Coordinates of C-alpha atoms in Angstrom, one line a residue:
X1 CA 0.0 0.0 0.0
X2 CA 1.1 3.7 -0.6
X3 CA 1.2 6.4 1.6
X4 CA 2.0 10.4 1.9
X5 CA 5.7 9.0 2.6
X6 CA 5.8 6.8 -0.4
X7 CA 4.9 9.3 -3.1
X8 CA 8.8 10.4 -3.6
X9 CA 10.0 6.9 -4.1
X10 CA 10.1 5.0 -7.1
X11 CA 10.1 1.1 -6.9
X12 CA 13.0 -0.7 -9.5
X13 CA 11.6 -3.9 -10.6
X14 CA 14.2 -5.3 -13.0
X15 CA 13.1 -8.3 -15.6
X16 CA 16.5 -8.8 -17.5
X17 CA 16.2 -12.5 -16.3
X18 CA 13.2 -13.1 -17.8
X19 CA 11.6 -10.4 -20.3
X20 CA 15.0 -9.8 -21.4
X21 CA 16.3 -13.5 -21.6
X22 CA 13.5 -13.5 -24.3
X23 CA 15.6 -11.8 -26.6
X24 CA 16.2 -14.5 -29.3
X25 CA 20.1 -16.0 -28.7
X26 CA 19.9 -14.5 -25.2
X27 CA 19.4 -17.3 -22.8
X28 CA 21.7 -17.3 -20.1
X29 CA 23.4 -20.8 -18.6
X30 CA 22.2 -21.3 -15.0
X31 CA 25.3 -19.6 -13.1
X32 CA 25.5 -17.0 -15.4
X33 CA 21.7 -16.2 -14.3
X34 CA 22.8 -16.5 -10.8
X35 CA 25.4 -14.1 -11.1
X36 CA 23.4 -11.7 -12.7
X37 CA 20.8 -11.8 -10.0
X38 CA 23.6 -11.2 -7.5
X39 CA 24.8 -8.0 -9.1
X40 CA 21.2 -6.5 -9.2
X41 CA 20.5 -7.8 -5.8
X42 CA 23.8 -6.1 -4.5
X43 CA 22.8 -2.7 -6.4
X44 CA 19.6 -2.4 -4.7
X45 CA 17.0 -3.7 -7.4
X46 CA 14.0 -3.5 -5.5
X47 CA 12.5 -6.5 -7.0
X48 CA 14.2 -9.2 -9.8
X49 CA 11.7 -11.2 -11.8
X50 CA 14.2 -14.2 -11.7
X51 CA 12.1 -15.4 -14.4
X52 CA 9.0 -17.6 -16.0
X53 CA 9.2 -21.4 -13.6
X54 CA 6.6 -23.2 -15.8
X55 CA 8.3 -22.8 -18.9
X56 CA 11.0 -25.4 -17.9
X57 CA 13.0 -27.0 -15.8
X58 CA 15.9 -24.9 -16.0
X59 CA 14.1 -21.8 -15.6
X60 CA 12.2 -23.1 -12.5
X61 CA 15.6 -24.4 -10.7
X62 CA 17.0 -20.7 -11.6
X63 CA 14.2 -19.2 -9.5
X64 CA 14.2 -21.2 -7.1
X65 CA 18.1 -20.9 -6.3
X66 CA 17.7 -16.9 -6.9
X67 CA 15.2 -17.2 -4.2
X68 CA 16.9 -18.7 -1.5
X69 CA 20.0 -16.7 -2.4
X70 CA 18.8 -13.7 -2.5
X71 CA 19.7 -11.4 0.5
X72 CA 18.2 -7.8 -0.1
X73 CA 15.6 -7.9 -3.2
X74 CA 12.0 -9.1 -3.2
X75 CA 12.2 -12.1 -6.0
X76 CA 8.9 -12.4 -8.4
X77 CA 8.2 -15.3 -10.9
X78 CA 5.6 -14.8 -13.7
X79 CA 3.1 -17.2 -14.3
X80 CA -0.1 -17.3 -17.1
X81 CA -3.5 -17.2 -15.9
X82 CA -4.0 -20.6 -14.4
X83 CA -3.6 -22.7 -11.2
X84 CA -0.7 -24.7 -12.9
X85 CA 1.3 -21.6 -13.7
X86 CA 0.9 -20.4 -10.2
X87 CA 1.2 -23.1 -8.2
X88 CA 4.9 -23.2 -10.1
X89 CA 5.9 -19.9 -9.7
X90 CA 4.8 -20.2 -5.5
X91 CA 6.6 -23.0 -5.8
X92 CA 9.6 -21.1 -7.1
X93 CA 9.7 -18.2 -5.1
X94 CA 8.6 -19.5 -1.5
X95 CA 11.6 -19.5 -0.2
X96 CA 13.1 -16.3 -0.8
X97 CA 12.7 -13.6 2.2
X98 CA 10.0 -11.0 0.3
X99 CA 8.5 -12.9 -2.6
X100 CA 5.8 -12.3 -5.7
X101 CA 3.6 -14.0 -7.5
X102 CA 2.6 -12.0 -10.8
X103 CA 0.2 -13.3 -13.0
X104 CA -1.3 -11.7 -16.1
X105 CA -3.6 -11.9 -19.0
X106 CA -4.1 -10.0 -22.4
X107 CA -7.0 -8.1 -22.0
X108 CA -7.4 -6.2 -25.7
X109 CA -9.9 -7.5 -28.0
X110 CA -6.8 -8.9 -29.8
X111 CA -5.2 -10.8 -27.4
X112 CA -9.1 -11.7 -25.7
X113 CA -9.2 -13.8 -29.5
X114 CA -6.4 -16.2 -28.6
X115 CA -8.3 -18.2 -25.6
X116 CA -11.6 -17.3 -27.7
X117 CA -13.2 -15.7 -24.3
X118 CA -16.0 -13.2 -24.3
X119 CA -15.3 -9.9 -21.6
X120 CA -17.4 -11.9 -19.0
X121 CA -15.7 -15.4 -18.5
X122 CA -12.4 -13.4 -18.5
X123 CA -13.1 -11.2 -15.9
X124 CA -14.0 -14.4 -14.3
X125 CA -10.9 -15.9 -15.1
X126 CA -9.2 -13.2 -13.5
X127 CA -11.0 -13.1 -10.0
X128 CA -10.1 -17.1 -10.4
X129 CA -6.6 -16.7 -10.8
X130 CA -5.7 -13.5 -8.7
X131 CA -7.6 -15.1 -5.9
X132 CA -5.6 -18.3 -6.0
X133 CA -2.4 -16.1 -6.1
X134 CA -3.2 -14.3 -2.8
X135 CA -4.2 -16.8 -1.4
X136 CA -0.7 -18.6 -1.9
X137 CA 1.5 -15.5 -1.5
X138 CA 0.2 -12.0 0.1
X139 CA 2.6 -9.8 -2.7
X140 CA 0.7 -9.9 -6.0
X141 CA 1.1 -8.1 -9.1
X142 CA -1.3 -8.7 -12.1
X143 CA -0.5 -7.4 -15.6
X144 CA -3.7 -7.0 -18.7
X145 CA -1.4 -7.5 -21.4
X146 CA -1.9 -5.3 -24.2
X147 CA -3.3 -2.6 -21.9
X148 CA -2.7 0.4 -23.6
X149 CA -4.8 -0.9 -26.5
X150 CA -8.0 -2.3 -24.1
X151 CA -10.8 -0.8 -24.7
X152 CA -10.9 1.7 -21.3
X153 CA -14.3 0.7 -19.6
X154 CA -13.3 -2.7 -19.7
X155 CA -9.4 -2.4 -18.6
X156 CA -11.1 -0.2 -15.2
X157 CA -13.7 -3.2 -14.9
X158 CA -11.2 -5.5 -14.9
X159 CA -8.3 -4.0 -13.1
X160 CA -11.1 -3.1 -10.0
X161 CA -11.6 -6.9 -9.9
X162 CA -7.9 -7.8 -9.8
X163 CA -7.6 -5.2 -7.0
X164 CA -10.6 -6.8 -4.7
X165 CA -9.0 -10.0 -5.4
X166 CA -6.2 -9.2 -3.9
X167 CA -3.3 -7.8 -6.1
X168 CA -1.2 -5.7 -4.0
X169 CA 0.5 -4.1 -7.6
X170 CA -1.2 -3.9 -11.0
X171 CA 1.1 -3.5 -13.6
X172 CA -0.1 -1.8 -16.8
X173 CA 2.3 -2.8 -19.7
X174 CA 2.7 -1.3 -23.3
X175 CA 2.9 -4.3 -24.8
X176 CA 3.6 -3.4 -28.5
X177 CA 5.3 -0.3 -27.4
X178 CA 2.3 1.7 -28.9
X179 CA 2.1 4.7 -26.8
X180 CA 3.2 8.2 -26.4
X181 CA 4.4 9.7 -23.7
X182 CA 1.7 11.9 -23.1
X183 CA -0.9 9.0 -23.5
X184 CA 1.0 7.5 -21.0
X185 CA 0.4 9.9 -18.2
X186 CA -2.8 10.6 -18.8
X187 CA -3.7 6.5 -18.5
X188 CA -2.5 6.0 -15.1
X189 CA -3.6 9.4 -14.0
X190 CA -7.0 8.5 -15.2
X191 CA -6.7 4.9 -13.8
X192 CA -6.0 5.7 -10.0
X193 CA -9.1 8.4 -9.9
X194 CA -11.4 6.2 -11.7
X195 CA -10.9 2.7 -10.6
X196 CA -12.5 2.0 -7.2
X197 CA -9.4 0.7 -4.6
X198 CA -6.4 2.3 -6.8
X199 CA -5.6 4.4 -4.1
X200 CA -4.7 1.0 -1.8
X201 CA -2.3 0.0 -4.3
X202 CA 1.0 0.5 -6.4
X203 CA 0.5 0.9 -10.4
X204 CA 3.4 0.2 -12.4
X205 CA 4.3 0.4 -15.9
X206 CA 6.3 -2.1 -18.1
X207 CA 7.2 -0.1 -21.8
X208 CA 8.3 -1.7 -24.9
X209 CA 10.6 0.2 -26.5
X210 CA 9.3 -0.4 -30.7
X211 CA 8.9 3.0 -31.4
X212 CA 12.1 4.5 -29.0
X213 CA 9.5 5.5 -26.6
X214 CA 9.9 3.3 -23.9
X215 CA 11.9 4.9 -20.8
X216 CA 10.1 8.3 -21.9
X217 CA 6.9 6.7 -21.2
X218 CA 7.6 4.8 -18.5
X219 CA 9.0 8.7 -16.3
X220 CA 5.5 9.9 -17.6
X221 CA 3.6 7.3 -16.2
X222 CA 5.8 7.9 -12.6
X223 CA 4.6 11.4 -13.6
X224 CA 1.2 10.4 -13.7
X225 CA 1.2 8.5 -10.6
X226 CA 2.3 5.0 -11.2
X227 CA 5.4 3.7 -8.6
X228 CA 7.1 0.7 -10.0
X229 CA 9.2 0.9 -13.4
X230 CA 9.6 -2.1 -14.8
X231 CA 13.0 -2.5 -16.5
X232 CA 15.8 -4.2 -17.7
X233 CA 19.7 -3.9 -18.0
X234 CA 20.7 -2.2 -21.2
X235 CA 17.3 -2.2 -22.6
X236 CA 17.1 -5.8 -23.5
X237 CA 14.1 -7.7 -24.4
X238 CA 12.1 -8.9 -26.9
X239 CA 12.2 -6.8 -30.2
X240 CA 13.4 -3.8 -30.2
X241 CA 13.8 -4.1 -26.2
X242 CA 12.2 -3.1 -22.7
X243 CA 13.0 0.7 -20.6
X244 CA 16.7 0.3 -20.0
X245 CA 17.0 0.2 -16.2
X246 CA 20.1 2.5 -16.5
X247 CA 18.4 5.2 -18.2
X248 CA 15.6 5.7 -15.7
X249 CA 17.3 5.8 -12.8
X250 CA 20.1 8.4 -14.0
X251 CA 17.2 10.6 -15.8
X252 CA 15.6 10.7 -11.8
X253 CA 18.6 11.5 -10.4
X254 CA 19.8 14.5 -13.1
X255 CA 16.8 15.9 -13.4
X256 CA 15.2 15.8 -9.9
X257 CA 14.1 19.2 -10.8
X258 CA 11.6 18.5 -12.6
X259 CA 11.3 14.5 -11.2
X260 CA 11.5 14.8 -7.5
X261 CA 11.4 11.0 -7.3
X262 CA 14.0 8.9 -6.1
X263 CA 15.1 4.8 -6.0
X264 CA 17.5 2.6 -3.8
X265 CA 20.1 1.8 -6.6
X266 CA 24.1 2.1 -6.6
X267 CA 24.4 3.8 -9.7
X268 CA 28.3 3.3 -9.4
X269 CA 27.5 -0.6 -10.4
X270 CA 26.0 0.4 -13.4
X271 CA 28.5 0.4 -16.2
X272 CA 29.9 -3.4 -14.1
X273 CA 26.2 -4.9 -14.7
X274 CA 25.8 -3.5 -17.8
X275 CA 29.3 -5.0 -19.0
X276 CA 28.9 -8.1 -17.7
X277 CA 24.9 -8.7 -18.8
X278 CA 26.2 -7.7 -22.7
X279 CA 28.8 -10.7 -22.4
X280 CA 26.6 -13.2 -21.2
X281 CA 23.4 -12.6 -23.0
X282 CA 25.2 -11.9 -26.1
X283 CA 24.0 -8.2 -26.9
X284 CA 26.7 -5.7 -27.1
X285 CA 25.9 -2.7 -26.5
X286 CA 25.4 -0.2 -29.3
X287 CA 28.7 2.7 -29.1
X288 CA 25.9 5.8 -28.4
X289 CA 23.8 3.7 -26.3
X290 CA 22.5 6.3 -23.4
X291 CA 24.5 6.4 -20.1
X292 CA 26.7 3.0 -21.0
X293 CA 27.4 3.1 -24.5
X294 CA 31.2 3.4 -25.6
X295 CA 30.7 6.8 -26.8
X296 CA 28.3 8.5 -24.0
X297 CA 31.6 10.2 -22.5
X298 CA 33.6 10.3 -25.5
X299 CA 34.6 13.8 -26.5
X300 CA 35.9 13.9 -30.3
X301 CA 35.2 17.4 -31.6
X302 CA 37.5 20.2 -30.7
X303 CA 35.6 22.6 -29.8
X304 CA 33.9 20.1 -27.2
X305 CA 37.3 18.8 -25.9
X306 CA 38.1 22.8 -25.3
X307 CA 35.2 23.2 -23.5
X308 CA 35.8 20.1 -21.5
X309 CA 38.8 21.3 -20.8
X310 CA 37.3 24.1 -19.5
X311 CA 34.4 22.8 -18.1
X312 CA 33.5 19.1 -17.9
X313 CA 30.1 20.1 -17.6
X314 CA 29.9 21.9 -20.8
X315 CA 28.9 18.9 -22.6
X316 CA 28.3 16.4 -19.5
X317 CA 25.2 16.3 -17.6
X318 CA 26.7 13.8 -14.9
X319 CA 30.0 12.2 -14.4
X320 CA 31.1 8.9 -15.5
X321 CA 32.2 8.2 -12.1
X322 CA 28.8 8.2 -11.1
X323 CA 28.2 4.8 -13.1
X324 CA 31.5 3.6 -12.0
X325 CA 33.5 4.4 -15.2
X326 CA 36.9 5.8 -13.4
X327 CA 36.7 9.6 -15.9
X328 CA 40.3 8.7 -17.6
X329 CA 42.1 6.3 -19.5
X330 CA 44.2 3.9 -17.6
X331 CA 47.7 4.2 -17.5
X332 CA 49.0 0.1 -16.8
X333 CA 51.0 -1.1 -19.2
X334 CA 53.4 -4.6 -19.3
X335 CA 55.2 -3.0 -16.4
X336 CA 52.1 -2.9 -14.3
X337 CA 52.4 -5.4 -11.3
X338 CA 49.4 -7.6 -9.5
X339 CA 48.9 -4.7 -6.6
X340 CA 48.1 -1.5 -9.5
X341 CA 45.8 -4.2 -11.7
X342 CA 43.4 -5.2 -8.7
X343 CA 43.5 -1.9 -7.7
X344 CA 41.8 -0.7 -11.1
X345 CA 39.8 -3.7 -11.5
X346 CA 38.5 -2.9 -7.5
X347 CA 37.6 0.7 -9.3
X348 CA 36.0 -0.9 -12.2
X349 CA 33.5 -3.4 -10.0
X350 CA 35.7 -6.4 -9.8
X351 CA 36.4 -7.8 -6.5
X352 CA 39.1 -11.2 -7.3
X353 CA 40.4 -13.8 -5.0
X354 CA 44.2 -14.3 -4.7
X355 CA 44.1 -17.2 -7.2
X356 CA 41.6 -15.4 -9.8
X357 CA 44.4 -12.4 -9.7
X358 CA 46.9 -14.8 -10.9
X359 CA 44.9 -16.4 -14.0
X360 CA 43.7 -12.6 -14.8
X361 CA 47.4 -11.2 -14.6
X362 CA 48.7 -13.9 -16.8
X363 CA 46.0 -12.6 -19.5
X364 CA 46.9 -9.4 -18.7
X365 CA 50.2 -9.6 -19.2
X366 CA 49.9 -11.6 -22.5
X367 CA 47.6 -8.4 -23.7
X368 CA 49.8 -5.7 -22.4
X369 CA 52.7 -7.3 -24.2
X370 CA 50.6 -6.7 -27.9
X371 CA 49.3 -3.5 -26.7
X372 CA 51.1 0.3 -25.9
X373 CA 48.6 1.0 -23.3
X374 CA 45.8 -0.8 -21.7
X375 CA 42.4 1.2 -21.3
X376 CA 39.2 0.5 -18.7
X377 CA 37.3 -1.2 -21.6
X378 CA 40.2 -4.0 -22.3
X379 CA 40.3 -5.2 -18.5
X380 CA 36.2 -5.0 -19.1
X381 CA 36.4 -7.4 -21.9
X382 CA 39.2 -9.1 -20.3
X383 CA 36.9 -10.0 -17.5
X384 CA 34.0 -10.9 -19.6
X385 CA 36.5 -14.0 -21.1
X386 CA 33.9 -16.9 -19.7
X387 CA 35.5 -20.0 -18.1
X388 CA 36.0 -22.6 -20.4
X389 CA 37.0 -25.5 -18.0
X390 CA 33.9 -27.5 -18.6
X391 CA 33.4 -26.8 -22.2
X392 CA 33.4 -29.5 -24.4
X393 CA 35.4 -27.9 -27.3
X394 CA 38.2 -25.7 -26.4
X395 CA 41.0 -23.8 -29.1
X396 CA 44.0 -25.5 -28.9
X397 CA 45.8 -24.0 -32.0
X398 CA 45.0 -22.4 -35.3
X399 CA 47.0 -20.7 -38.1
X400 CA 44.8 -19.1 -40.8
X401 CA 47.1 -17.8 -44.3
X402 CA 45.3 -15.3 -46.3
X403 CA 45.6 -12.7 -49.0
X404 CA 45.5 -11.7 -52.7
X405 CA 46.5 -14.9 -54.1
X406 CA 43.7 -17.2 -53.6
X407 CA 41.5 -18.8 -50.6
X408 CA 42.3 -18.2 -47.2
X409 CA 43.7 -21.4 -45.4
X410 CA 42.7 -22.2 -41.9
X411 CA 44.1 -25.2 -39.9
X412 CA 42.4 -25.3 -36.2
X413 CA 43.2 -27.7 -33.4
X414 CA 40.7 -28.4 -31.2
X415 CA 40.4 -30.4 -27.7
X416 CA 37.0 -31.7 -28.3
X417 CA 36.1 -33.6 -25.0
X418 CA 39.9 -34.5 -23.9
X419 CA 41.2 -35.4 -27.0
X420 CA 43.0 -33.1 -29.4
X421 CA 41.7 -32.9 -33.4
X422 CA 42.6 -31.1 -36.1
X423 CA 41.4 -30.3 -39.1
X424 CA 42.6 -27.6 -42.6
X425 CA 40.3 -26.1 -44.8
X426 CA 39.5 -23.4 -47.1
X427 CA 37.4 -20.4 -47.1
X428 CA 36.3 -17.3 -48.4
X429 CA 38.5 -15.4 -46.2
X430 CA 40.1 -15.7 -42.9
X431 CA 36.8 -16.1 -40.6
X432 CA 35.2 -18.4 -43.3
X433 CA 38.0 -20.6 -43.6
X434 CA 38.6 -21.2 -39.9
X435 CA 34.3 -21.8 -39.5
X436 CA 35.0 -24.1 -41.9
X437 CA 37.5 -26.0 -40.0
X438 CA 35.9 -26.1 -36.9
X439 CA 32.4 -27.7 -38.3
X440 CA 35.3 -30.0 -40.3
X441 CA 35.9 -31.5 -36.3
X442 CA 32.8 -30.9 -35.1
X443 CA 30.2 -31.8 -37.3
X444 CA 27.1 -29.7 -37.1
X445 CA 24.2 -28.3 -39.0
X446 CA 24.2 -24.8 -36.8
X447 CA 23.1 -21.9 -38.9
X448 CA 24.9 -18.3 -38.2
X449 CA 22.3 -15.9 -37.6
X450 CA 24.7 -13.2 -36.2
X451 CA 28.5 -12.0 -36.8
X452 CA 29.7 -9.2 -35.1
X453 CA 32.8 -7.2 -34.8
X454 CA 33.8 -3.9 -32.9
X455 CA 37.0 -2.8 -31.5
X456 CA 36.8 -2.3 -27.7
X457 CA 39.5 0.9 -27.7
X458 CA 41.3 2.4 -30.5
X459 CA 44.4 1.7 -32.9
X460 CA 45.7 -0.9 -34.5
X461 CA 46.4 -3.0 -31.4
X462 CA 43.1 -2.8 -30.3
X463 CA 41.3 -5.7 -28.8
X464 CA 38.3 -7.0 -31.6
X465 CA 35.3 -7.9 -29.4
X466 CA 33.3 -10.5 -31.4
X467 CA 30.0 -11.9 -31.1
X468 CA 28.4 -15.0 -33.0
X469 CA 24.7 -16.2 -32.9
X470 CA 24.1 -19.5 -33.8
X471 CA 20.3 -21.6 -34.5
X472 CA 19.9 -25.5 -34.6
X473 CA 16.5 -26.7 -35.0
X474 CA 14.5 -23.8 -32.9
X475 CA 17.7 -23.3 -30.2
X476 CA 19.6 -20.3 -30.2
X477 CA 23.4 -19.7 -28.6
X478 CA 25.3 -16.8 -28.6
X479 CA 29.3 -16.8 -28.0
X480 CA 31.9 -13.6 -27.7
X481 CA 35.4 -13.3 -27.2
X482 CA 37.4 -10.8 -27.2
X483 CA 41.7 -10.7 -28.6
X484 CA 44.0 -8.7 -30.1
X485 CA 44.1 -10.8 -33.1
X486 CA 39.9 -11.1 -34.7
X487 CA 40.2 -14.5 -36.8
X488 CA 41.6 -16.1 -33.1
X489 CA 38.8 -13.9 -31.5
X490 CA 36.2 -15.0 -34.0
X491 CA 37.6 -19.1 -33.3
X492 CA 36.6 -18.9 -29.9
X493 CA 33.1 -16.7 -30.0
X494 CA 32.3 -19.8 -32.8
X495 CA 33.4 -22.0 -30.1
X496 CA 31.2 -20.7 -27.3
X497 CA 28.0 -20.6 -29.1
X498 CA 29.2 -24.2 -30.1
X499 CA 29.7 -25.1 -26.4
X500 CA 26.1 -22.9 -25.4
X501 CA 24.3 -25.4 -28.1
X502 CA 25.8 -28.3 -26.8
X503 CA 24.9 -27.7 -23.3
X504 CA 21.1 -26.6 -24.2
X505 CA 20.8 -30.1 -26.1
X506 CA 22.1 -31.5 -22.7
X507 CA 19.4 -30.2 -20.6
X508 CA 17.1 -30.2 -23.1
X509 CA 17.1 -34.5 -23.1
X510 CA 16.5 -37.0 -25.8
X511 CA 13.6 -35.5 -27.4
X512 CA 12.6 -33.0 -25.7
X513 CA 10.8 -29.9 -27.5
X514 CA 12.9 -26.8 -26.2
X515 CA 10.1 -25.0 -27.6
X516 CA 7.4 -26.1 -26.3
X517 CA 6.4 -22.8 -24.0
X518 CA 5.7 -19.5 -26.3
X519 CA 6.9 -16.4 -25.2
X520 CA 5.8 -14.5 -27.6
X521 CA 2.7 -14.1 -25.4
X522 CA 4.5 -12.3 -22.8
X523 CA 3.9 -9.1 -21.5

């Protein structure tokens, strides 16, 4: 419930682990979910939807182990309208220390014609369902997908009978990402004076972001009364992606002005997550992406670096420290010794054990020796290099031989499962060649649907960041890498995805349809 005290404060619920996760090739491996829910749990997220239990196994075991880990964040697990759904997501999330059921339906006359259910037996499906929720768990939040296109007598109807059923939250989501800011004001303003009990509760909003709309409508909805802003890290989610978490929370706090609204989250751990949820999921993050892109503090033209100079606040409306970017380039080079490199990683969001310092200063040493100077965003990719001890392929060797005078040559050695293979081929250039000669060891019929390259500083030394998206009938994997060299870089991001489909075909079992829950449905 809300209260003269509340009305400043602005509730954080992050769904990176499950409305993002829907991104197609962004499923993350079980620890790497894990971790993830750590980070936002250390930065103060008030509430992680850990993710969707009935849609399988994996996902439920995920929840579950976020829920009994988790130490400061309420965790929520979605489930469709029915008992089943429910009773798994309860299941899920029982043990965590503040919990939530949410539940939802699409509402619109659109998304009513899937079940094939007039306005009446919905509404009673809802009162069914929200019922059953609070009865299991007393923090609810219900969602009418679709919302902002439900016809309005029928979305008030419907979101009074979720409130006397119980729901502690009701979520209103732009599903499509069809609204203007404006529009989206004016709905929840017009939602808590009309609907009967809306004062007794928290609305929230959850904005897609298909038109680029999405975090602008989500601070007009806080503007118009709702208290929860659904999010995720860096945007991510399905199509064109959700309100970036990052963005929200920085817009409150440099412009509390005009927003006098506040949250509970370390911005200083922002560019860390941010980092680290682009190398697992898969999704780098575009170079003038807002607040954490490569380029949001880059200065290029001259008369902005004089005014810089000058000023820093010329041309910057908040300081990278802020999101726990250190403000200059870093000065470690081969020289550097183990005390200066987990100093800057400390400054960058990295806390390492003695023996992780060791296996990081090797790398780091092996980069420093092929670069002049080593920058903040090589140890970030230098971190984001995932452990490959239980992988069952792993680069042994390669030498590629390209140029002018015919096919590129690649010959690869492999350790595929403990025992060493190798294999030459040919190719339409470096990267196609050495592809090549990886499927020649490891046979597979893995489509690429993704290859992506971007240099993660400047010059010729720089470090090549790659990422590769892979599909086998209906699964998606994505792998990255990051190397001074790109065709070695390339190898290994090929080899992850490899590794990612492996594993999925692992859990999946003999067969078992990995598709056989639809997201697409999702809020």
């Amino acid at each position: 419930m809300t209260n003269v005290t509340d009305q400043d404060r602005v509730v954080i619920f992050d769904t990176t682990l499950r409305d993002g996760e829907q991104s197609p090739g962004a499923t993350m491996t079980h620890n790497e979910k894990l971790e993830i829910a750590e980070l936002l749990d250390e930065m103060g997220v008030d509430i992680i939807e850990a993710g969707f239990p009935i849609a399988s196994e994996g996902d439920f075991k995920a929840v579950s182990e976020i829920a009994e880990r988790s130490k400061n964040s309420r965790i929520c697990g979605l489930a469709r309208a029915n008992f089943a759904d429910i009773d798994r997501c309860w299941e899920a999330v029982k043990h965590a220390e503040k919990n939530r059921i949410h539940t939802f339906i699409g509402t619109s006359p659109l998304h009513r014609a899937i079940p094939n259910l007039t306005q009446d037996e919905m509404a009673d499906k809802i009162h069914e369902t929200v019922s059953h929720a609070r009865n299991l768990c007393e923090n609810v939040q219900w969602s009418p997908m679709d919302a902002t296109r439900t016809e309005w007598d029928y979305l008030c109807r419907v979101i009074e009978i979720a409130i006397k059923a119980g729901a502690t939250t009701i979520n209103i989501p732009d599903t499509v990402g069809y609204t203007a800011p404006v529009e989206s004001a004016d709905l929840i303003k017009r939602l808590i004076e009309t609907v009967p009990g809306a004062d007794e509760v928290i609305f929230a909003t959850h904005c897609h972001n298909d038109l680029g709309m999405a975090t602008a409508n989500s601070l007009a909805a806080v503007a118009g009364g709702a208290r929860q802003i659904e999010c995720t890290i860096n945007g991510l989610g399905e199509r064109a992606g959700n309100t970036a978490l990052e963005e929200v929370v920085m817009a409150l706090r440099t412009r509390n002005d005009i927003m006098p609204w506040h949250t509970g989250i370390d911005t200083t751990k922002i560019m860390h997550i941010s980092r680290r949820v682009a190398t697992v999921a898969g999704f780098p993050v575009q170079f003038n992406k807002a607040i954490v892109g490569k380029n949001a503090f880059a200065h290029e033209s001259g008369i902005h670096q004089d005014g810089m100079l000058k000023n820093r606040e010329n041309f910057e409306i908040m300081r990278p420290e802020d999101i726990g970017l250190s403000g200059t380039s870093l000065p470690l080079g081969k020289h550097s010794g183990r005390a200066a490199l987990r100093d800057k990683l400390e400054t960058l969001g990295y806390e390492v054990g003695d023996n992780q310092l060791k296996d990081i200063f090797v790398r780091f040493k092996d980069l420093a020796d092929r670069k002049k100077e080593v920058f903040d965003d090589d140890l970030i990719a230098l971190m984001s290099v995932d452990d490959e001890a239980d992988d069952h392929l792993q680069l042994v060797s390669m030498k590629v031989t390209c140029g002018t005078g015919g096919q590129a040559e690649a010959t690869v050695e492999l350790e595929v499962e403990g025992a060493d293979r190798i294999a030459t081929e040919n190719g339409d250039g470096p990267v196609d060649a050495t592809f090549r000669a990886i499927r020649a060891i490891y046979p597979n019929t893995a489509r690429l649907q993704l290859y992506q390259v971007h240099a993660v500083t400047e010059g010729t030394d720089a470090q090549a960041t790659v990422s590769v998206r892979l599909e086998e009938d209906g699964m998606i994997a994505t792998g990255q890498s990051a190397n001074t060299d790109t065709v070695v870089a390339s190898a290994k991001a090929y080899i992850h995805a490899l590794n990612r489909l492996i594993m999925r075909r692992e859990k999946a079992g003999p067969g078992a349809d990995t598709r056989e829950i639809s997201y697409k449905d999702l809020t």
